[in-house]
Amino acid sequence: MEKVKQKSLIENVQDQFNKAADLMKLDIGVRKILASPHNEIVTNFPVMMDDGSIEVFKGYRVQHNNILGPYKGGLRYHQTIDQGAVMGLAALMTWKTALSGLPFGGAKGGIQMDPSKYSNKEIERITRRFTFALGDNIGPDYDIPAPDVNTNSQMMAWIMDTYLSTKSPAERQNNIHIVTGKPVKSGGLEGRDAATGLGVVFTIEEWARDKKMDLKGATYTVQGFGKVGYWAAHFMNKLGAKLVAVQDHTGTIGNANGIDVEDLYKHTKKNNGGVNGYKGASEISSNDFFSTAADIFIPAALSDQVTGETAPMLKVKLIAEGANGPTNTEGEAICIAKGIDIIPDILCNAGGVIASYFEWLQNKRQETWELAEVNDRLKKKVVLAYRNVFNTAAEHKTDTRTAAYIVAISKIESVYKERGIFP
Ligand code: NAD
């Protein structure tokens, strides 16, 4: 039998948008505006490799919408990055910032590359040259990048340094909010690294409260053990939940008696970021991973993981989407029919951009915020968004993703109606 081609991320995001737009009877003009991004920037830029040869890289920045504030979204270095993927991820950022009540719009960018093939020095030159190529298409009050898959605080420091070097000396200090997710000593926010994972766990706690379920002793699986997956596991561990299987790009491991989160993290640090070869668990197949019986599944890697193929295998009560776009529309329909709850990406992983907003404010006001204050404010915003989404789902008798889109898009629709269209 011929295999049905899976929808791409952008097609899934468009389907999800159309479903919400139909249900909320979105104004036809606003619907047309939101269906396409404002700007799509593609740049081919040269970089010198360690051996003196030249390679040309393709970098993207898609600015989806800025009616609520500056464009905001991460930069991803990955071989799957192309214009369509970035368009889908940029639109998700517009919905996420609106849902979280932030004065930001949505954008996303990245470079089509496999970073494991390059030295640290090469990654630095690639990052700096990409920043230079973007020039004033980004800006601290215009479009503010942040870390995403395979990018980190070190790269944000290089972006900031390169961007500031293009400004006059007197302007430099006023521009450090050009990126968020910076190292703390370079103007970053205490707790920004952990914030996405912490936000994931705040949403899981709200869900458990509604279900009257005790998370102590609850079991969960995680896909991706990077910035989001590790920190989500770290905070689940603090609540007494038990990690029973993990998958990343290097392998898949399981242990029904529980995997020691911090010990696994130490292993990945010595093992190029990978979970393979970890002695505290056995190697399992990908199918075994998806069919592991657990209370909660936290996808925290790439998009299109819960699909028509994998959703039938799932034996969980909840999918908490740490990743962006991990569930495609076919996979979602199967999960809903099976009674699996979903905390959708734009709600579940919004802790990252909320903390980025705090970092941006901290820089603009030349303040330093303390961790307890960051986490307190983060929790308030995440819980408010969670309640808005679940109340809207009940009101419209719809699924949680459609409800999250409705909350976000309604806000944007109101602002378009208030401001009107120029001229
Ligand atoms: P990361 O680079 O720190 O980690 C990515 C993880 O995914 C790694 O553990 C990697 O091994 C794993 N992975 C890659 N390919 C895989 C595959 N084919 N199968 C299984 N695992 C694979 O990235 P991150 O920042 O943790 O981002 C993870 C997800 O969370 C992405 O979807 C990202 O868009 C989303 N997200 C990140 C943030 C943030 O603040 N970093 C915020 C919101 C959402």
XYZ file of C-alpha atoms in Angstrom, residues 8-412:
405
model
C 4.324 19.578 6.689
C 4.514 21.767 9.794
C 3.243 24.822 7.917
C 0.262 22.831 6.569
C -0.573 21.652 10.093
C -0.321 25.152 11.526
C -2.551 26.479 8.709
C -5.127 23.723 9.337
C -5.142 24.533 13.052
C -5.537 28.251 12.300
C -8.415 27.601 9.847
C -10.232 25.401 12.359
C -10.095 28.123 15.027
C -10.909 30.901 12.533
C -14.049 29.031 11.370
C -15.240 28.330 14.897
C -14.714 31.881 16.179
C -16.032 33.390 12.905
C -12.865 35.443 12.511
C -13.244 38.685 10.561
C -12.487 37.859 6.918
C -9.978 40.719 6.467
C -8.025 39.822 9.612
C -8.077 36.211 8.492
C -6.420 37.167 5.204
C -3.761 39.212 7.029
C -2.897 36.424 9.493
C -2.774 33.708 6.813
C 0.635 34.941 5.550
C 3.739 36.305 7.280
C 4.665 39.991 6.942
C 8.277 39.398 5.855
C 10.269 36.384 4.674
C 14.023 36.998 4.705
C 16.365 34.472 3.078
C 20.091 35.130 3.000
C 22.956 33.116 1.518
C 26.115 34.111 3.341
C 29.751 32.929 3.115
C 31.851 31.716 6.037
C 35.492 30.653 6.156
C 36.014 27.141 7.530
C 38.920 26.137 9.786
C 40.812 24.698 6.780
C 40.588 28.002 4.877
C 37.834 26.881 2.474
C 34.618 28.875 2.000
C 31.116 27.503 2.608
C 27.876 29.296 1.814
C 24.976 28.865 4.274
C 21.264 29.556 3.858
C 19.766 31.533 6.727
C 16.119 32.419 7.286
C 14.136 34.901 9.336
C 10.375 34.969 8.921
C 8.504 37.806 10.644
C 4.919 36.680 10.885
C 3.091 39.509 12.662
C 3.898 42.519 14.890
C 0.520 44.115 15.609
C 1.004 43.483 19.367
C 4.699 44.419 19.578
C 8.178 43.612 18.203
C 8.657 40.343 16.334
C 9.950 37.665 18.740
C 11.150 34.099 18.241
C 14.073 31.707 18.306
C 16.824 30.743 15.887
C 17.239 27.070 15.034
C 20.311 25.434 13.484
C 19.120 22.198 11.910
C 19.157 20.309 8.637
C 15.319 20.351 8.498
C 15.157 24.161 8.532
C 13.618 25.584 5.364
C 11.290 28.428 4.531
C 8.110 26.419 5.140
C 9.252 25.171 8.554
C 10.260 28.668 9.616
C 6.925 30.090 8.398
C 5.020 27.568 10.508
C 7.176 28.180 13.583
C 6.898 31.978 13.159
C 3.082 31.822 13.098
C 3.138 29.681 16.267
C 5.130 32.472 17.937
C 2.462 35.063 17.036
C -0.203 32.904 18.686
C 2.027 32.105 21.684
C 2.939 35.692 22.574
C -0.685 36.826 22.157
C -1.948 33.948 24.312
C 0.591 34.775 27.043
C -0.454 38.429 27.107
C 2.979 39.702 25.984
C 3.559 42.906 23.990
C 5.317 40.913 21.234
C 4.564 39.554 17.802
C 5.913 36.364 16.243
C 9.001 35.421 14.213
C 11.376 32.499 13.758
C 14.630 31.911 11.984
C 17.561 29.655 11.580
C 20.178 28.134 9.378
C 19.855 24.984 7.313
C 22.817 23.000 8.641
C 23.885 20.105 10.833
C 25.881 21.866 13.561
C 27.539 18.622 14.694
C 29.620 18.789 11.488
C 31.319 22.069 12.487
C 33.888 23.087 15.094
C 33.039 25.560 17.836
C 35.102 28.252 16.100
C 33.227 27.616 12.843
C 29.857 27.835 14.649
C 30.976 31.161 16.086
C 31.910 32.536 12.646
C 28.642 31.175 11.133
C 26.607 32.824 13.906
C 28.399 36.157 13.633
C 28.205 36.260 9.842
C 24.490 35.338 9.887
C 23.880 38.188 12.355
C 25.776 40.574 10.070
C 23.784 39.348 7.051
C 20.507 40.004 8.880
C 21.722 43.537 9.655
C 18.902 45.867 10.669
C 16.261 43.305 9.735
C 16.543 42.495 13.443
C 16.617 45.078 16.233
C 16.044 45.353 20.002
C 12.650 47.023 19.589
C 11.906 45.503 16.189
C 12.778 41.777 16.013
C 14.430 39.964 18.922
C 15.880 36.446 18.407
C 16.415 33.831 21.163
C 17.748 30.256 21.478
C 15.953 27.237 19.987
C 17.095 23.794 18.781
C 20.917 23.619 18.665
C 21.392 27.254 19.674
C 22.273 28.400 23.184
C 23.224 31.320 25.428
C 26.800 31.370 24.077
C 25.478 31.931 20.548
C 23.191 34.688 21.838
C 26.267 36.392 23.324
C 27.984 36.217 19.894
C 24.879 37.639 18.191
C 24.682 40.487 20.699
C 28.392 41.235 20.381
C 28.247 41.249 16.570
C 25.116 43.386 16.433
C 26.528 45.898 18.950
C 29.770 46.092 16.945
C 27.766 47.455 14.011
C 26.450 50.339 16.163
C 28.234 53.510 17.226
C 29.972 53.182 20.631
C 27.467 55.482 22.343
C 24.518 53.369 21.181
C 25.877 49.959 22.165
C 24.729 49.673 25.767
C 21.176 50.647 24.797
C 20.938 47.752 22.374
C 21.751 44.706 24.517
C 18.117 43.560 24.345
C 18.766 42.652 20.677
C 18.580 39.002 21.818
C 17.220 37.181 24.867
C 18.525 33.955 26.351
C 21.956 35.541 26.868
C 24.384 34.284 29.553
C 23.471 35.916 32.892
C 26.756 37.846 33.171
C 26.195 39.299 29.686
C 22.761 40.710 30.546
C 20.779 37.456 30.589
C 18.004 36.648 33.049
C 18.397 34.349 36.054
C 16.246 31.299 35.330
C 15.818 31.902 31.553
C 17.602 28.601 30.744
C 15.153 26.615 32.896
C 12.044 28.691 32.159
C 10.594 26.725 29.241
C 10.843 23.415 31.132
C 9.502 25.038 34.298
C 6.561 26.468 32.356
C 5.847 22.999 30.944
C 5.694 21.641 34.499
C 3.469 24.522 35.716
C 0.925 23.564 33.025
C 1.167 19.880 33.980
C 0.513 20.834 37.630
C -2.626 22.742 36.602
C -3.844 19.762 34.578
C -3.151 17.390 37.497
C -5.044 19.729 39.839
C -8.098 19.582 37.542
C -7.814 15.783 37.323
C -7.278 15.496 41.097
C -4.151 13.521 40.312
C -1.078 13.403 42.526
C 2.087 13.917 40.472
C 4.163 12.221 43.195
C 4.800 8.774 41.757
C 3.226 9.650 38.372
C 5.172 8.263 35.411
C 6.285 10.161 32.333
C 8.353 9.873 29.167
C 10.370 12.606 27.432
C 11.437 12.987 23.834
C 14.463 15.280 23.552
C 16.778 15.791 26.506
C 18.086 19.235 25.562
C 17.243 22.582 27.120
C 13.491 21.969 27.325
C 13.431 18.194 27.909
C 16.075 18.192 30.635
C 14.605 21.095 32.596
C 11.070 19.703 32.351
C 12.403 16.383 33.714
C 14.354 18.234 36.422
C 11.181 19.910 37.738
C 9.033 16.764 37.326
C 11.666 14.975 39.397
C 11.301 17.612 42.136
C 7.580 16.825 42.270
C 8.376 13.147 42.771
C 7.318 11.963 39.300
C 9.173 9.035 37.704
C 10.903 9.241 34.299
C 10.522 5.854 32.571
C 11.728 6.411 28.974
C 13.726 8.984 27.000
C 14.403 9.386 23.302
C 16.785 11.781 21.606
C 18.672 11.974 18.306
C 21.296 9.495 19.564
C 19.061 6.743 20.924
C 16.121 5.565 23.023
C 16.307 4.246 26.589
C 13.822 2.920 29.124
C 13.659 1.778 32.749
C 10.288 0.973 34.376
C 11.878 1.493 37.813
C 12.759 5.079 36.950
C 15.680 6.922 35.362
C 17.816 9.209 37.527
C 17.313 12.580 35.757
C 20.425 14.330 37.096
C 22.647 11.304 36.521
C 21.385 11.050 32.926
C 22.045 14.772 32.467
C 25.668 14.281 33.650
C 25.983 11.410 31.162
C 24.726 13.577 28.257
C 27.233 16.318 29.157
C 30.085 13.810 28.758
C 28.501 12.249 25.660
C 28.063 15.132 23.173
C 24.562 15.812 24.492
C 23.255 12.280 23.794
C 21.437 9.755 26.009
C 22.767 6.684 24.186
C 25.009 4.371 26.175
C 23.506 5.429 29.531
C 24.054 2.590 31.992
C 21.037 3.316 34.231
C 18.512 2.196 31.589
C 18.214 -0.286 28.724
C 18.205 0.548 25.062
C 14.678 0.204 23.629
C 13.210 0.610 20.136
C 11.407 3.729 18.964
C 8.129 1.758 18.834
C 8.697 0.646 22.449
C 9.210 4.290 23.388
C 5.901 5.394 21.868
C 4.062 2.436 23.417
C 5.521 2.868 26.920
C 2.648 2.984 29.441
C 2.955 6.220 31.435
C 0.748 9.007 32.741
C 2.372 11.808 30.749
C 4.358 12.170 27.523
C 6.475 15.311 27.116
C 7.648 15.741 23.515
C 10.555 18.227 23.697
C 12.394 17.755 20.396
C 11.168 18.349 16.846
C 7.783 18.698 15.130
C 5.610 15.883 13.668
C 6.324 13.228 16.281
C 2.752 12.324 17.296
C 1.361 11.290 13.923
C -1.066 8.849 12.316
C 1.661 6.256 12.782
C 2.722 6.860 16.393
C -0.511 8.137 18.026
C -2.186 4.691 17.945
C 0.711 3.329 20.034
C 0.477 5.908 22.832
C -0.609 4.675 26.278
C -0.618 7.969 28.178
C -3.251 10.263 29.697
C -1.631 13.544 28.725
C 0.659 14.978 26.062
C 2.385 18.130 27.361
C 3.907 19.745 24.273
C 7.313 21.112 25.256
C 8.287 21.103 21.561
C 6.734 23.288 18.877
C 4.369 21.433 16.570
C 5.065 17.892 17.881
C 1.526 16.663 17.126
C 0.203 16.802 13.580
C -3.520 17.080 12.814
C -3.861 13.355 12.043
C -2.090 12.372 15.275
C -4.187 14.834 17.243
C -7.496 13.429 15.950
C -6.393 9.948 17.062
C -5.348 11.214 20.526
C -8.656 13.030 21.028
C -10.588 9.890 20.024
C -8.500 7.868 22.511
C -9.265 10.378 25.295
C -5.671 11.616 25.598
C -5.553 15.223 26.828
C -3.214 17.695 25.124
C -1.636 20.836 26.567
C -0.865 22.541 23.240
C 2.592 23.895 22.422
C 1.637 27.582 22.365
C 0.497 27.231 25.988
C 2.757 24.468 27.292
C 6.141 25.840 26.211
C 5.326 29.567 26.525
C 7.461 29.823 29.691
C 10.483 30.429 27.435
C 9.149 33.500 25.669
C 7.583 34.818 28.889
C 11.014 34.709 30.562
C 12.498 36.276 27.419
C 10.050 39.139 27.879
C 11.313 39.564 31.464
C 14.915 39.581 30.193
C 14.018 42.208 27.588
C 12.345 44.373 30.259
C 15.281 43.882 32.621
C 17.683 45.117 29.910
C 15.504 48.052 28.846
C 15.178 49.209 32.457
C 18.794 48.399 33.297
C 17.670 46.237 36.214
C 18.684 42.834 37.527
C 15.840 40.554 38.532
C 16.129 37.827 41.159
C 15.303 34.210 40.427
C 12.417 33.988 42.911
C 10.778 37.035 41.327
C 11.268 35.622 37.811
C 9.707 32.268 38.711
C 6.831 33.876 40.597
C 5.902 36.127 37.705
C 6.368 33.253 35.262
C 3.958 31.052 37.180
C 1.283 33.769 37.294
C 1.397 34.284 33.526
C 1.455 30.559 32.679
C -1.429 29.727 35.031
C -3.531 32.623 33.704
C -2.996 31.476 30.111
C -3.801 27.882 31.113
C -7.107 28.912 32.725
C -8.030 31.060 29.699
C -7.443 28.140 27.359
C -9.296 25.514 29.380
C -12.254 27.862 30.078
C -12.443 28.740 26.369
C -12.349 25.047 25.420
C -15.337 24.419 27.706
C -17.189 27.497 26.436
C -16.749 26.626 22.732
C -16.991 22.855 23.348
C -13.749 22.388 21.463
C -10.293 20.888 21.897
C -7.575 22.689 23.848
C -5.439 23.614 20.819
C -8.340 25.250 18.999
C -9.240 27.042 22.240
C -5.670 28.329 22.626
C -5.744 29.647 19.042
C -9.124 31.308 19.697
C -7.821 33.144 22.785
C -4.735 34.341 20.885
C -6.435 35.258 17.608
C -9.351 37.071 19.331
C -6.874 39.413 20.948
C -5.121 40.141 17.652
